[in-house]
mmCIF file of C-alpha atoms in Angstrom:
data_model
loop_
_atom_site.group_PDB
_atom_site.id
_atom_site.type_symbol
_atom_site.label_atom_id
_atom_site.label_comp_id
_atom_site.label_asym_id
_atom_site.label_seq_id
_atom_site.Cartn_x
_atom_site.Cartn_y
_atom_site.Cartn_z
ATOM 1 C CA MET A 38 -17.772 -0.903 -13.658
ATOM 2 C CA ASN A 39 -20.996 -0.755 -11.558
ATOM 3 C CA TYR A 40 -21.130 0.721 -8.127
ATOM 4 C CA TYR A 41 -23.798 1.487 -5.437
ATOM 5 C CA TYR A 42 -24.013 2.991 -2.034
ATOM 6 C CA PHE A 43 -25.258 0.785 0.844
ATOM 7 C CA GLU A 44 -26.059 1.571 4.488
ATOM 8 C CA THR A 45 -24.261 -0.585 7.073
ATOM 9 C CA PRO A 46 -23.999 -0.644 10.768
ATOM 10 C CA ILE A 47 -20.772 1.430 10.518
ATOM 11 C CA GLY A 48 -22.369 3.943 7.952
ATOM 12 C CA MET A 49 -22.614 4.373 4.313
ATOM 13 C CA MET A 50 -20.279 2.301 2.236
ATOM 14 C CA THR A 51 -19.633 2.310 -1.568
ATOM 15 C CA LEU A 52 -19.332 -1.285 -3.300
ATOM 16 C CA GLY A 53 -17.929 -1.417 -6.773
ATOM 17 C CA GLU A 54 -17.693 -4.392 -9.117
ATOM 18 C CA GLU A 55 -16.325 -4.998 -12.475
ATOM 19 C CA LYS A 56 -17.101 -8.344 -14.530
ATOM 20 C CA GLU A 57 -18.616 -9.833 -11.246
ATOM 21 C CA LYS A 58 -15.502 -9.418 -9.266
ATOM 22 C CA LEU A 59 -15.494 -6.942 -6.175
ATOM 23 C CA ARG A 60 -13.191 -4.043 -6.901
ATOM 24 C CA TYR A 61 -14.239 -1.601 -4.133
ATOM 25 C CA CYS A 62 -15.533 -1.556 -0.664
ATOM 26 C CA LEU A 63 -14.989 2.018 0.473
ATOM 27 C CA PHE A 64 -16.156 4.065 3.518
ATOM 28 C CA GLY A 65 -18.712 6.709 2.780
ATOM 29 C CA LYS A 66 -20.269 7.625 -0.482
ATOM 30 C CA GLY A 67 -17.626 7.403 -3.222
ATOM 31 C CA VAL A 68 -17.876 8.631 -6.742
ATOM 32 C CA LEU A 69 -16.342 5.878 -9.024
ATOM 33 C CA ASP A 70 -15.788 5.746 -12.792
ATOM 34 C CA GLY A 71 -18.786 3.686 -14.121
ATOM 35 C CA SER A 72 -22.439 3.556 -13.578
ATOM 36 C CA LEU A 73 -24.419 3.915 -10.545
ATOM 37 C CA GLN A 74 -26.229 0.623 -10.679
ATOM 38 C CA LYS A 75 -27.355 -1.960 -8.005
ATOM 39 C CA SER A 76 -26.293 -5.024 -9.898
ATOM 40 C CA ALA A 77 -27.065 -8.531 -8.745
ATOM 41 C CA TYR A 78 -23.386 -9.003 -7.849
ATOM 42 C CA LEU A 79 -23.212 -5.923 -5.675
ATOM 43 C CA ILE A 80 -26.419 -7.137 -3.896
ATOM 44 C CA LYS A 81 -24.733 -10.428 -3.213
ATOM 45 C CA ALA A 82 -21.570 -8.576 -1.816
ATOM 46 C CA TYR A 83 -23.903 -6.427 0.306
ATOM 47 C CA ASP A 84 -25.835 -9.491 1.568
ATOM 48 C CA GLU A 85 -22.443 -11.091 2.618
ATOM 49 C CA LEU A 86 -21.341 -7.821 4.305
ATOM 50 C CA LEU A 87 -24.635 -7.713 6.366
ATOM 51 C CA GLU A 88 -24.272 -11.253 7.281
ATOM 52 C CA TYR A 89 -20.721 -10.374 8.507
ATOM 53 C CA PHE A 90 -22.108 -7.527 10.584
ATOM 54 C CA HIS A 91 -24.771 -9.705 11.989
ATOM 55 C CA GLY A 92 -22.147 -12.331 13.097
ATOM 56 C CA GLN A 93 -23.446 -14.976 10.615
ATOM 57 C CA ARG A 94 -20.366 -14.883 8.135
ATOM 58 C CA LYS A 95 -16.781 -15.436 8.912
ATOM 59 C CA ILE A 96 -15.566 -16.034 5.336
ATOM 60 C CA PHE A 97 -16.617 -14.111 2.229
ATOM 61 C CA ASP A 98 -17.467 -16.104 -0.865
ATOM 62 C CA LEU A 99 -16.629 -13.427 -3.466
ATOM 63 C CA ASP A 100 -14.085 -12.927 -6.325
ATOM 64 C CA TYR A 101 -11.894 -9.919 -5.930
ATOM 65 C CA ASP A 102 -10.296 -7.692 -8.702
ATOM 66 C CA ILE A 103 -7.409 -6.538 -6.423
ATOM 67 C CA GLN A 104 -5.499 -3.553 -7.662
ATOM 68 C CA GLY A 105 -2.020 -2.438 -6.550
ATOM 69 C CA THR A 106 1.672 -2.694 -6.877
ATOM 70 C CA PRO A 107 3.384 -6.150 -6.789
ATOM 71 C CA PHE A 108 4.336 -5.307 -3.106
ATOM 72 C CA GLN A 109 0.740 -4.327 -2.227
ATOM 73 C CA LEU A 110 -0.650 -7.436 -3.787
ATOM 74 C CA LYS A 111 1.681 -9.568 -1.633
ATOM 75 C CA VAL A 112 0.356 -7.727 1.381
ATOM 76 C CA TYR A 113 -3.290 -8.150 0.330
ATOM 77 C CA GLN A 114 -2.827 -11.929 -0.294
ATOM 78 C CA GLU A 115 -1.313 -12.255 3.208
ATOM 79 C CA LEU A 116 -4.291 -10.323 4.643
ATOM 80 C CA LEU A 117 -6.595 -12.804 3.368
ATOM 81 C CA HIS A 118 -4.858 -15.534 5.373
ATOM 82 C CA ILE A 119 -5.442 -13.729 8.696
ATOM 83 C CA PRO A 120 -8.286 -15.775 10.268
ATOM 84 C CA TYR A 121 -11.602 -14.195 11.484
ATOM 85 C CA GLY A 122 -11.183 -13.046 15.193
ATOM 86 C CA GLN A 123 -7.416 -12.846 15.072
ATOM 87 C CA THR A 124 -5.005 -10.003 14.714
ATOM 88 C CA ILE A 125 -1.307 -9.657 13.397
ATOM 89 C CA SER A 126 1.127 -6.812 13.796
ATOM 90 C CA TYR A 127 2.344 -4.758 10.828
ATOM 91 C CA LYS A 128 5.886 -6.095 11.706
ATOM 92 C CA GLN A 129 4.637 -9.671 11.665
ATOM 93 C CA LEU A 130 2.899 -9.162 8.431
ATOM 94 C CA ALA A 131 6.012 -7.661 6.989
ATOM 95 C CA ILE A 132 8.013 -10.643 8.149
ATOM 96 C CA ASN A 133 5.382 -13.079 6.755
ATOM 97 C CA ILE A 134 5.738 -11.603 3.228
ATOM 98 C CA GLY A 135 9.569 -11.766 3.341
ATOM 99 C CA SER A 136 10.275 -8.002 3.826
ATOM 100 C CA PRO A 137 10.879 -7.768 7.621
ATOM 101 C CA LYS A 138 11.870 -4.178 7.703
ATOM 102 C CA ALA A 139 9.025 -3.005 5.303
ATOM 103 C CA TYR A 140 6.431 -2.622 8.054
ATOM 104 C CA ARG A 141 5.665 0.940 7.076
ATOM 105 C CA ALA A 142 5.225 -0.020 3.558
ATOM 106 C CA VAL A 143 2.858 -2.710 4.848
ATOM 107 C CA GLY A 144 0.926 0.097 6.787
ATOM 108 C CA HIS A 145 0.758 2.138 3.621
ATOM 109 C CA ALA A 146 -0.587 -0.823 1.526
ATOM 110 C CA ASN A 147 -3.242 -1.281 4.333
ATOM 111 C CA HIS A 148 -4.173 2.303 4.002
ATOM 112 C CA VAL A 149 -4.911 2.150 0.275
ATOM 113 C CA ASN A 150 -6.592 -1.127 0.273
ATOM 114 C CA ASN A 151 -9.749 -0.526 -1.821
ATOM 115 C CA ILE A 152 -11.630 -3.601 -0.735
ATOM 116 C CA SER A 153 -11.907 -2.934 3.094
ATOM 117 C CA ILE A 154 -13.329 -5.512 5.423
ATOM 118 C CA PHE A 155 -13.445 -8.186 2.651
ATOM 119 C CA ILE A 156 -9.723 -7.903 2.518
ATOM 120 C CA PRO A 157 -9.241 -7.648 6.292
ATOM 121 C CA CYS A 158 -6.701 -4.884 6.988
ATOM 122 C CA HIS A 159 -8.626 -4.098 10.047
ATOM 123 C CA ARG A 160 -6.881 -7.114 11.672
ATOM 124 C CA VAL A 161 -3.497 -5.559 11.552
ATOM 125 C CA ILE A 162 -2.443 -3.784 14.775
ATOM 126 C CA GLY A 163 0.607 -2.144 16.213
ATOM 127 C CA THR A 164 3.395 -4.279 17.619
ATOM 128 C CA ASN A 165 2.387 -3.150 21.165
ATOM 129 C CA HIS A 166 -1.277 -4.321 20.489
ATOM 130 C CA ARG A 167 -2.445 -0.858 19.984
ATOM 131 C CA LEU A 168 -4.970 0.147 17.340
ATOM 132 C CA VAL A 169 -3.179 2.261 14.865
ATOM 133 C CA GLY A 170 -4.246 3.578 11.564
ATOM 134 C CA TYR A 171 -7.363 2.664 9.602
ATOM 135 C CA ALA A 172 -8.977 4.332 6.572
ATOM 136 C CA GLY A 173 -12.467 4.084 8.254
ATOM 137 C CA GLY A 174 -11.200 5.560 11.395
ATOM 138 C CA LEU A 175 -9.958 3.800 14.682
ATOM 139 C CA GLU A 176 -13.560 3.582 16.100
ATOM 140 C CA VAL A 177 -14.601 1.554 13.119
ATOM 141 C CA LYS A 178 -11.552 -0.616 13.431
ATOM 142 C CA LYS A 179 -12.312 -1.296 17.056
ATOM 143 C CA TYR A 180 -15.937 -2.050 16.222
ATOM 144 C CA LEU A 181 -14.834 -4.602 13.577
ATOM 145 C CA LEU A 182 -12.411 -6.253 15.898
ATOM 146 C CA GLU A 183 -14.844 -6.381 18.763
ATOM 147 C CA LEU A 184 -17.374 -7.890 16.282
ATOM 148 C CA GLU A 185 -14.921 -10.582 15.581
ATOM 149 C CA ASN A 186 -14.111 -10.935 19.388
ATOM 150 C CA ALA A 187 -10.436 -10.360 18.398
ATOM 151 C CA SER A 188 -7.932 -9.654 21.125
ATOM 152 C CA PHE A 189 -5.787 -6.523 20.762
#
């Protein structure tokens, strides 16, 4: 696996890829198994991320190597269906995947999402429209939702 650190408007992020599939988009400088190398694929992912931050990209054009339990993978697939600029509650997301009482498990799946922003767990909010929980911090979540002009 190749990984590299990139500076973004929300701080340093670590992007990781394996076999030209994005596997990580983590906040801060992460140390991953593999080689610290700025591959052509990571540069493409970074360019798309910058386009997103500059309001020029609403949909990413990358392949992902999504890791997780079968339940987490269902959550991540559903996250990919939340349109840019829209939000959904943890409860509604649980209902959408057929597990209406599993909203806390949905929250945990979001918390361990290794491909932040690209798999948009920032678009999930509390039932009362409050910003709750985000691996990058609530200020980052608020920034991303405001960037997308999402109501919350």
